[in-house]
mmCIF file of C-alpha atoms in Angstrom:
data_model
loop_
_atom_site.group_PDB
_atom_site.id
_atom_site.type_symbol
_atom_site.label_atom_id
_atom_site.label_comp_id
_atom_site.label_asym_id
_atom_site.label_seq_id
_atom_site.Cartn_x
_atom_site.Cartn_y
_atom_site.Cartn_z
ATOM 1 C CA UNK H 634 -27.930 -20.383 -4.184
ATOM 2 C CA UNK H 635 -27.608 -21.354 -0.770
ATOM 3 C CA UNK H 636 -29.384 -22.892 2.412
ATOM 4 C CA UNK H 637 -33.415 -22.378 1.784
ATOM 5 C CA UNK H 638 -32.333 -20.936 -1.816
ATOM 6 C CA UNK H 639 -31.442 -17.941 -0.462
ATOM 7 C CA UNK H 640 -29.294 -15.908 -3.137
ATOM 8 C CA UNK H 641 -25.448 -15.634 -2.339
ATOM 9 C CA UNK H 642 -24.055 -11.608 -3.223
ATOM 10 C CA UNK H 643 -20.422 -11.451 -4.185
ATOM 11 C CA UNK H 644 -19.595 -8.153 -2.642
ATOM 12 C CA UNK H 645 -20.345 -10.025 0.300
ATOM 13 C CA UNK H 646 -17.445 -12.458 -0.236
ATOM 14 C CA UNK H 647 -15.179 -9.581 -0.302
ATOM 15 C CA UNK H 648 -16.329 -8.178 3.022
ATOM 16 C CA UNK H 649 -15.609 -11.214 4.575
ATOM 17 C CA UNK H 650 -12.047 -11.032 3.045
ATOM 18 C CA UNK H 651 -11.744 -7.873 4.555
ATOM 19 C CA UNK H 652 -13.092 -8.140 7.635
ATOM 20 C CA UNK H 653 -11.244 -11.273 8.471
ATOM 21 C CA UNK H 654 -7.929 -8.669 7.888
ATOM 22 C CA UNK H 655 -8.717 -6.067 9.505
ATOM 23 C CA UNK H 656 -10.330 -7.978 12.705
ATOM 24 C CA UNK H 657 -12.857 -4.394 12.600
ATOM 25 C CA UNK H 658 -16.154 -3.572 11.363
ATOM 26 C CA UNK H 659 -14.891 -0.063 11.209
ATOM 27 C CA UNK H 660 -11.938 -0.132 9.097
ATOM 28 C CA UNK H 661 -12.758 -3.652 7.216
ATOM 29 C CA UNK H 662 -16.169 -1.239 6.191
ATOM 30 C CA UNK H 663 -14.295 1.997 4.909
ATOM 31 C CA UNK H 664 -11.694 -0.501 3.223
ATOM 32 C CA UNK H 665 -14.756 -1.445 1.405
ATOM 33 C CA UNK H 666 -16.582 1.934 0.797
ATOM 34 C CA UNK H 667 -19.652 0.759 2.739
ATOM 35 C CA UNK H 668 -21.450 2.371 5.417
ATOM 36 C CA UNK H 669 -20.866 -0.024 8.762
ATOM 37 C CA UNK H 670 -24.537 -1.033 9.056
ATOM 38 C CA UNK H 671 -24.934 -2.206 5.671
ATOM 39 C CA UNK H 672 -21.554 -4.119 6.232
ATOM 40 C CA UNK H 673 -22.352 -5.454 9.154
ATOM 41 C CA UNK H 674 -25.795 -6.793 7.748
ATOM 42 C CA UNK H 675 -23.589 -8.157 4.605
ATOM 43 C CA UNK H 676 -21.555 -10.277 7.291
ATOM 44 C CA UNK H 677 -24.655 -11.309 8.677
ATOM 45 C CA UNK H 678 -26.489 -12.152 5.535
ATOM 46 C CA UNK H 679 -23.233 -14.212 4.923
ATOM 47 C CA UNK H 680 -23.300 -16.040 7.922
ATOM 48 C CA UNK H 681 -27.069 -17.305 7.478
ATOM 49 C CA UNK H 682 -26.107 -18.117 3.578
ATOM 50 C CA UNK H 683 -23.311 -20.330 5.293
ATOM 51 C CA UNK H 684 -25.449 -21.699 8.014
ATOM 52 C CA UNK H 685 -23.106 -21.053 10.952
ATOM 53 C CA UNK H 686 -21.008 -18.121 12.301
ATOM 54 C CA UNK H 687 -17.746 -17.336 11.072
ATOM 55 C CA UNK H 688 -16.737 -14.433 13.117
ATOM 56 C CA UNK H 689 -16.609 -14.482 17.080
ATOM 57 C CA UNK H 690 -17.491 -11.016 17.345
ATOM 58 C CA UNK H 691 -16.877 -11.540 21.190
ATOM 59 C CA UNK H 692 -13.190 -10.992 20.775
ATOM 60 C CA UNK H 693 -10.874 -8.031 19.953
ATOM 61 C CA UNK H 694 -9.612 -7.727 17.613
ATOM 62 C CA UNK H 695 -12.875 -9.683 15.686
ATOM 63 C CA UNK H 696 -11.508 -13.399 15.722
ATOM 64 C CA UNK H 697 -12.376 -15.494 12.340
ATOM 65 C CA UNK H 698 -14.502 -18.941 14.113
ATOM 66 C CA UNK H 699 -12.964 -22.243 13.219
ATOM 67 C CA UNK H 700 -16.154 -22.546 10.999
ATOM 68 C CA UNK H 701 -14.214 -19.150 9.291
ATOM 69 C CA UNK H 702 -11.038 -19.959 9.263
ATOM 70 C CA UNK H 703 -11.628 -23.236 7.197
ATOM 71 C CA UNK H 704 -13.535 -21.160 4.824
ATOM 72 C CA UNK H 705 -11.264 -18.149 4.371
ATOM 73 C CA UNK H 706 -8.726 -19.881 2.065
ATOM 74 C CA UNK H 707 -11.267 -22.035 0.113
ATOM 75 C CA UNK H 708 -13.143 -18.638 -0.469
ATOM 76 C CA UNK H 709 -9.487 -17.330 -1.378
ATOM 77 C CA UNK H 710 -8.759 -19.957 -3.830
ATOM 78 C CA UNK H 711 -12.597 -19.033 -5.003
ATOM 79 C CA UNK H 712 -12.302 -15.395 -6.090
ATOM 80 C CA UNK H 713 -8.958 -16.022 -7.577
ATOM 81 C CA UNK H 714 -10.053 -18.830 -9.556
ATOM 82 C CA UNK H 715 -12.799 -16.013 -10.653
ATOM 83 C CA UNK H 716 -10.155 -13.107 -11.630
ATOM 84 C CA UNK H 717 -8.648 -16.141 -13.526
ATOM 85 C CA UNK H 718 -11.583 -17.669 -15.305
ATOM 86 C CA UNK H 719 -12.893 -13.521 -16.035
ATOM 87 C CA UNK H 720 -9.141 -12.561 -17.259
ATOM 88 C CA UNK H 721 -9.084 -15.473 -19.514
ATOM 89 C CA UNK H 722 -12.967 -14.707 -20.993
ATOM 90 C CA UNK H 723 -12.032 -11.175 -21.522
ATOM 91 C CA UNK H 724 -8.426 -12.413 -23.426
ATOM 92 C CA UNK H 725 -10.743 -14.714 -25.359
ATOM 93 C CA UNK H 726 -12.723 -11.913 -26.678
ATOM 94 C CA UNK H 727 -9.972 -9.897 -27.690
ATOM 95 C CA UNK H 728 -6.673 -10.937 -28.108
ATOM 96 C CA UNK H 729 -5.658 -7.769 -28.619
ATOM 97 C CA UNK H 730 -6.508 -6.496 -25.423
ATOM 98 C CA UNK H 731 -3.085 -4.507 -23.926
ATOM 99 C CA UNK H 732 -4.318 -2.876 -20.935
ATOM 100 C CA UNK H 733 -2.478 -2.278 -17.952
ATOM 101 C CA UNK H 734 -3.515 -1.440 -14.268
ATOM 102 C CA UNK H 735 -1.462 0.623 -11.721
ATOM 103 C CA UNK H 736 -1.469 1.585 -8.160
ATOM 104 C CA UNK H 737 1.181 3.810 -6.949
ATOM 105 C CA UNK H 738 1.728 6.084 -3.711
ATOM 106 C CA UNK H 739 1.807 9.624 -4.050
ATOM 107 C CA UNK H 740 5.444 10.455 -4.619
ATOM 108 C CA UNK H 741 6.861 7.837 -7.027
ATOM 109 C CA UNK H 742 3.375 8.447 -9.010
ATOM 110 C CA UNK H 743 5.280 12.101 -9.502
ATOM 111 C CA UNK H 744 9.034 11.090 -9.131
ATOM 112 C CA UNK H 745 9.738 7.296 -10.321
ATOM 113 C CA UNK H 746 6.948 5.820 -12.347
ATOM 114 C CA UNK H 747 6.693 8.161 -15.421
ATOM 115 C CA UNK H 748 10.537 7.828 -16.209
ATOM 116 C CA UNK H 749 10.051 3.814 -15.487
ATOM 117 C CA UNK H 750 7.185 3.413 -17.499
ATOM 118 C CA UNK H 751 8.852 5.028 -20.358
ATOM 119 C CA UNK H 752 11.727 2.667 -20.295
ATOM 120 C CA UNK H 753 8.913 -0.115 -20.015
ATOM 121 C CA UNK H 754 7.194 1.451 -23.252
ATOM 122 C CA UNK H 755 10.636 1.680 -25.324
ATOM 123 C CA UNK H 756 10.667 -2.328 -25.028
ATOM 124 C CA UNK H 757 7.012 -3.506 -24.825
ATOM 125 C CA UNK H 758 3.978 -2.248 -26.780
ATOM 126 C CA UNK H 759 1.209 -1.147 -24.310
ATOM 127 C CA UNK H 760 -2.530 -0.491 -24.284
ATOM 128 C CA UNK H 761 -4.563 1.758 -22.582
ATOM 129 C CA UNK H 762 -2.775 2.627 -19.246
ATOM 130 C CA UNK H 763 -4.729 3.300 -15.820
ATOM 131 C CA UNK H 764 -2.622 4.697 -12.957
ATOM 132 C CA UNK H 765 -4.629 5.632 -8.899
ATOM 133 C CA UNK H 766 -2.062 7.566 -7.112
ATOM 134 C CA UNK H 767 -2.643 7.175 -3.248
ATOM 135 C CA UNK H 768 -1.773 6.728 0.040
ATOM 136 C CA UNK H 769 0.237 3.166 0.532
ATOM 137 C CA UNK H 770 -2.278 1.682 2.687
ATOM 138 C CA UNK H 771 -4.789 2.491 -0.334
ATOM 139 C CA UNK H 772 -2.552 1.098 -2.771
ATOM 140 C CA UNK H 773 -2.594 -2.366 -0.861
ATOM 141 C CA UNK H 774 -6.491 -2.229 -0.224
ATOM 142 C CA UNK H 775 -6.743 -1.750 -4.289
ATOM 143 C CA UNK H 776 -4.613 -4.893 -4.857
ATOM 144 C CA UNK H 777 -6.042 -6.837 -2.211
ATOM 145 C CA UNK H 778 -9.145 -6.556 -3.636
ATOM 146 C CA UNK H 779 -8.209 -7.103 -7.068
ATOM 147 C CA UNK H 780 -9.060 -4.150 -8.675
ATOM 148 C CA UNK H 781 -5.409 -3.424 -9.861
ATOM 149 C CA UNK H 782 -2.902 -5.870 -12.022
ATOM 150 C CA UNK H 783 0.226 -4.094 -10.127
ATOM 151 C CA UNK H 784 1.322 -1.875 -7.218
ATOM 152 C CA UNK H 785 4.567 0.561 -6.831
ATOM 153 C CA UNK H 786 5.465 1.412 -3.710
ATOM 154 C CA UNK H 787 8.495 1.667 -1.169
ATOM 155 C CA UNK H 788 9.451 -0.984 1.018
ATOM 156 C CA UNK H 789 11.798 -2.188 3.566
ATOM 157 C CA UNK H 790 12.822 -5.732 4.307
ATOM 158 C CA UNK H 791 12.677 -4.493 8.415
ATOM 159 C CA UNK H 792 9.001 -3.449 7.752
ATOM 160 C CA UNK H 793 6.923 -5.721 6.136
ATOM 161 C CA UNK H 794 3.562 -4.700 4.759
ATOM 162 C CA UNK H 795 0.422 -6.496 3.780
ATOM 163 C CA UNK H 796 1.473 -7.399 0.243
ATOM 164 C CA UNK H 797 4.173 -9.045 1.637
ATOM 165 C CA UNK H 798 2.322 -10.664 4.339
ATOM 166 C CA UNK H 799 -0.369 -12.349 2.010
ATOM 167 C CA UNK H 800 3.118 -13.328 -0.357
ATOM 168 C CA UNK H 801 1.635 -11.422 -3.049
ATOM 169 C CA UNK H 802 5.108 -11.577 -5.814
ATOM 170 C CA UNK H 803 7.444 -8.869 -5.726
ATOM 171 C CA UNK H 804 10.274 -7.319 -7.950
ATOM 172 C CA UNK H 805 12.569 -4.347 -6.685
ATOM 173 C CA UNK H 806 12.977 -2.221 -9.285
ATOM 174 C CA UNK H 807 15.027 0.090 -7.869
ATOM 175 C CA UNK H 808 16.620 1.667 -4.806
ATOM 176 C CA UNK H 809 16.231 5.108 -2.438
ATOM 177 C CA UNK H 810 16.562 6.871 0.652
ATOM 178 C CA UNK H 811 14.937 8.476 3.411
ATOM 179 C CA UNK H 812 17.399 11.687 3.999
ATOM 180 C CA UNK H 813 16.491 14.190 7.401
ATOM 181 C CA UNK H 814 16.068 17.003 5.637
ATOM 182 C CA UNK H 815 15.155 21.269 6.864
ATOM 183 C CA UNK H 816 15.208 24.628 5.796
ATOM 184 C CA UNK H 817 17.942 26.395 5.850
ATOM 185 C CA UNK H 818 18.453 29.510 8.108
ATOM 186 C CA UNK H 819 20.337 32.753 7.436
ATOM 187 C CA UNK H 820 23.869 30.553 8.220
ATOM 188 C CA UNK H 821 22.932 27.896 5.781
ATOM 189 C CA UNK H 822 22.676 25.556 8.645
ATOM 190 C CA UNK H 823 19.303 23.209 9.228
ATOM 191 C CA UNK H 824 16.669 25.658 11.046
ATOM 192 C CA UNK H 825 15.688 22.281 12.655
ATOM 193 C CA UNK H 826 18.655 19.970 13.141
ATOM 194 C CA UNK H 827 19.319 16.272 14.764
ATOM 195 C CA UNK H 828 21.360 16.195 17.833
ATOM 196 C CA UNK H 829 20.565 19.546 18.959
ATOM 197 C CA UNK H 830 19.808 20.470 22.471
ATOM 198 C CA UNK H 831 16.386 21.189 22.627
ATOM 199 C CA UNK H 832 13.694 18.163 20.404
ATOM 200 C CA UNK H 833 13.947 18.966 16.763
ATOM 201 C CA UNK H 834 9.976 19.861 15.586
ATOM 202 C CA UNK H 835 9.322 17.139 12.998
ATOM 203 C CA UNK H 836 7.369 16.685 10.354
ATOM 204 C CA UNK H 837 5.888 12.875 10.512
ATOM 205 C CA UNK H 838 3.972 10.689 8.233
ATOM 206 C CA UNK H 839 0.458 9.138 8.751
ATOM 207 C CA UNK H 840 -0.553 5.706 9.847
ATOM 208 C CA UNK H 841 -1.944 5.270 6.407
ATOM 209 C CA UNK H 842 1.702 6.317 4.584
ATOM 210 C CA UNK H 843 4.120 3.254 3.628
ATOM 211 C CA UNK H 844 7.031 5.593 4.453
ATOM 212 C CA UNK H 845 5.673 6.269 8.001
ATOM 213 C CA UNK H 846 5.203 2.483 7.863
ATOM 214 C CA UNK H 847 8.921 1.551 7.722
ATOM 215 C CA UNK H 848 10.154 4.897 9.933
ATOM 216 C CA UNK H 849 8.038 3.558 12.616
ATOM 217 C CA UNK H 850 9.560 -0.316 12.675
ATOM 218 C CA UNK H 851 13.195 0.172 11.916
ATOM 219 C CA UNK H 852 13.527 3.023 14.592
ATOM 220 C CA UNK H 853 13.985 1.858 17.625
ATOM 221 C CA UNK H 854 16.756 -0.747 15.455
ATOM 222 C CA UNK H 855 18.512 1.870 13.753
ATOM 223 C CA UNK H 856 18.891 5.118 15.826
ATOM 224 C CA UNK H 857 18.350 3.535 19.452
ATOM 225 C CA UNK H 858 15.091 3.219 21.842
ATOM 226 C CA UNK H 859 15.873 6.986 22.890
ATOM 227 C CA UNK H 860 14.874 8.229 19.346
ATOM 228 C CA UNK H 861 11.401 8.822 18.958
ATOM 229 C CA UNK H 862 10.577 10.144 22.408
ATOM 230 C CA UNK H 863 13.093 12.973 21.452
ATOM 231 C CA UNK H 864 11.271 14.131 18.553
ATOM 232 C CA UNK H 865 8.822 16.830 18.735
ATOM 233 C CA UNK H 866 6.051 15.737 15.882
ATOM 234 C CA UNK H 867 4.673 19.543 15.267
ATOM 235 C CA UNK H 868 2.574 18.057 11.738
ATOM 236 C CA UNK H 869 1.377 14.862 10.402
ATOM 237 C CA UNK H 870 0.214 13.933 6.633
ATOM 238 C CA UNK H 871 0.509 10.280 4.605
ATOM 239 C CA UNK H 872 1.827 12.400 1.451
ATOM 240 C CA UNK H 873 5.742 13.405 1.122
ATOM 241 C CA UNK H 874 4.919 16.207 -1.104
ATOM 242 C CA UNK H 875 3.306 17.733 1.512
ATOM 243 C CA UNK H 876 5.605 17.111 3.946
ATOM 244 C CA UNK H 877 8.208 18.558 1.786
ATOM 245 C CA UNK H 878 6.049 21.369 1.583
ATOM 246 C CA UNK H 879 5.917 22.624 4.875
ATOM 247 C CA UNK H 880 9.996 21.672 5.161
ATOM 248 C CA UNK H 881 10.735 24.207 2.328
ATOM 249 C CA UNK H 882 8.583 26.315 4.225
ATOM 250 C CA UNK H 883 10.417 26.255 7.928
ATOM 251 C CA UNK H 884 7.910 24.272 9.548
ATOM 252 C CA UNK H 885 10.441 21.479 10.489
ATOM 253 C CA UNK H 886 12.282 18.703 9.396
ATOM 254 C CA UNK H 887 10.930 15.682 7.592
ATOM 255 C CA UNK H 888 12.806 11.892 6.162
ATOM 256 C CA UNK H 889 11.808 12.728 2.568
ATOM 257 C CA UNK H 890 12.597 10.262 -0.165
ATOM 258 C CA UNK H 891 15.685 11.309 -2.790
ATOM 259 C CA UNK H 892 14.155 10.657 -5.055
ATOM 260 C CA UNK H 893 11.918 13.485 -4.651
ATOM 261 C CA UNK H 894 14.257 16.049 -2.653
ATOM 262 C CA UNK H 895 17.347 15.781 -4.873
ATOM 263 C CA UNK H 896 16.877 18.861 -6.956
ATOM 264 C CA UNK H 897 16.067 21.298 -3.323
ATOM 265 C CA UNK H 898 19.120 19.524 -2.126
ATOM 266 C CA UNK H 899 21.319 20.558 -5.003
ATOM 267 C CA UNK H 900 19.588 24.082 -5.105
ATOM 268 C CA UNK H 901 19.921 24.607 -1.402
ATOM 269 C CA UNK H 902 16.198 24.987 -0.893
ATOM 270 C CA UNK H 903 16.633 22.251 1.560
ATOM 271 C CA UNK H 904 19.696 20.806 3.792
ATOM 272 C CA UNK H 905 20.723 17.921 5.152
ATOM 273 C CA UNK H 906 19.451 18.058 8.831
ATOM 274 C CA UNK H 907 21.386 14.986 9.695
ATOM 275 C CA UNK H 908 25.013 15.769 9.262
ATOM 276 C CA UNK H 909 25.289 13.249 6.268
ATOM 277 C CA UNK H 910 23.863 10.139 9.017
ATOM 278 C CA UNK H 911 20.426 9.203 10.246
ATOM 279 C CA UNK H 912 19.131 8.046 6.820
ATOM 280 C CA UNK H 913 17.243 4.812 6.142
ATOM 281 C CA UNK H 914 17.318 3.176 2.589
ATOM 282 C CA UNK H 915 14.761 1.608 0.817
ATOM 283 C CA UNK H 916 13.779 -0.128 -2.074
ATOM 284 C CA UNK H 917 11.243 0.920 -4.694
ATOM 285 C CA UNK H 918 8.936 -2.259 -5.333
ATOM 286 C CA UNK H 919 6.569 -3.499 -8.143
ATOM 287 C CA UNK H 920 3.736 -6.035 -6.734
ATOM 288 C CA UNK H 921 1.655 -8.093 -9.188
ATOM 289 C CA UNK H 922 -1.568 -9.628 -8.714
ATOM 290 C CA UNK H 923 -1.836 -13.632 -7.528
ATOM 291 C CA UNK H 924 -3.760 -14.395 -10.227
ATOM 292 C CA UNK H 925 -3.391 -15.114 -14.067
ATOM 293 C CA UNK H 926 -2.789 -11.493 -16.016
ATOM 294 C CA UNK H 927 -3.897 -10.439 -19.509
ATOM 295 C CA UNK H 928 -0.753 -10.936 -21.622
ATOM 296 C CA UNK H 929 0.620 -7.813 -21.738
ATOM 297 C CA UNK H 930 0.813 -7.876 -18.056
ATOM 298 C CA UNK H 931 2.300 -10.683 -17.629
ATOM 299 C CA UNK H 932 4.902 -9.618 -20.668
ATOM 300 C CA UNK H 933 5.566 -6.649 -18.108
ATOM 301 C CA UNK H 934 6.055 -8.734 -15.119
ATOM 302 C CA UNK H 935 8.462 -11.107 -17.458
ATOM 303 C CA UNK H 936 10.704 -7.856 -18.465
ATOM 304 C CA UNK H 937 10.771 -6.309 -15.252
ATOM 305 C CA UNK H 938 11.821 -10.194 -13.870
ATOM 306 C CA UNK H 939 14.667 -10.237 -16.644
ATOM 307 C CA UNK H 940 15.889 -6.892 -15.926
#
């Protein structure tokens, strides 16, 4: 209870959380599955729990008050000291429990994490697995709001995300690369090639994509400040497997992970559109939550750490 014994509603906590990312009712209220009005009236029902403002909703981005920015970590330090104290009551119930939580983007959910997960299984005994496959930016939202033990995604050290932001601990498990890839024509050669005359049509990722995420920051770095006004984006989608969709079917040339574009390589379906240059590696990460894990999560985080 609060000022006047007024009731205080967790989910409002977490829109705070958000919102105090995001610096946007928008976004902070689809991050949270709300309808803006009713988030907006959760901030607000927050505020008068509090007894002062904690958002100057004068600036833009939203700007956390100094009222809010003294209570953003202790509310932090708050909900994980909840995950903690509700992981360790559910452990005390049942020992036994040996459940693991996933969150993984779209193409190592198809490509990487079911030949991983094996190798996990051949050396640790598992529960009940739960894997979301989704869009990177999803992925992060999942783990930022606790509702997943881990996260597998791609990452860059020129391209930081969220996760790493907020120092959430990290393990690369693994390596990859982004490879320019096309159609092939009736010559064999790229239908849509780099360092051609005329701008190659291109096949880009989404805002909300962790691959677009990392294409987007390294570059201007890696292939010069004349790069991306030279590309003609013809199609846009967060999901690789769709790019690589409308690549196999002439639309235009996408940076598709190896991982999933070995086999069309080897088969010809698809061809290197870069001449063998204007690829970007990257690493294939495993995030864990902040907070205390059951034990078989933590088991997994110890294996993958000795690995």
């Amino acid at each position: 209870m609060g000022p006047g014994n007024r009731p205080l509603d967790l989910e409002w906590l977490e829109d705070f959380l958000s919102l105090a990312e995001t610096g946007n009712f928008s976004r902070a209220a689809e991050a949270r599955s709300i309808a803006q009005p009713a988030f907006s009236r959760h901030i607000r029902a927050l505020e008068e729990w509090v007894g002062v403002d904690l958002f100057d909703r004068s600036a833009h981005p939203v700007a956390l008050t100094a009222a809010g920015k003294r209570f953003q970590p202790l509310l932090q330090e708050l909900l994980a000291g909840l995950q903690a104290a509700r992981t360790e009551a559910r452990d005390a119930h049942d020992l036994n429990a040996a459940s693991l939580s996933f969150a993984a983007t779209h193409v190592l959910s198809l490509t990487f994490f079911p030949r991983w997960l094996g190798s996990v299984e051949a050396r640790l005994s598992t529960g009940p697995i739960q894997t979301i496959s989704d869009s990177s930016q999803s992925c992060e939202d999942l783990m930022l709001q606790r509702r997943v033990q881990f996260v597998l995604c791609h990452g860059h050290a020129g391209a930081p995300g969220r996760l790493d932001e907020a120092q959430y601990p990290v393990q690369r498990l693994s390596e990859d690369v982004l490879v320019p890839v096309a159609a092939p024509g009736a010559d064999g050669a790229p239908q849509h090639a780099l360092r051609a005359e005329r701008a190659p049509s291109v096949l880009a990722y989404s805002e909300a994509s962790g691959l677009g995420r990392i294409m987007r920051s390294i570059q201007d770095s890696e292939f010069g400040k004349g790069f991306a006004p030279s590309l003609s984006v013809v199609f846009t989608a967060h999901h690789a497997g769709l790019l690589r969709t409308m690549a196999l079917d002439g639309r235009g040339l996408a940076w598709l992970p190896m991982s999933l574009v070995a086999d069309d390589l080897r088969s010809g379906a698809l061809v290197d559109a870069g001449a063998g240059g204007w690829r970007v590696p990257v690493d294939i990460r495993l995030y864990r939550q902040l907070a205390p894990m059951t034990p078989v999560a933590e088991a997994l985080w110890a294996l993958v750490g000795s690995a």
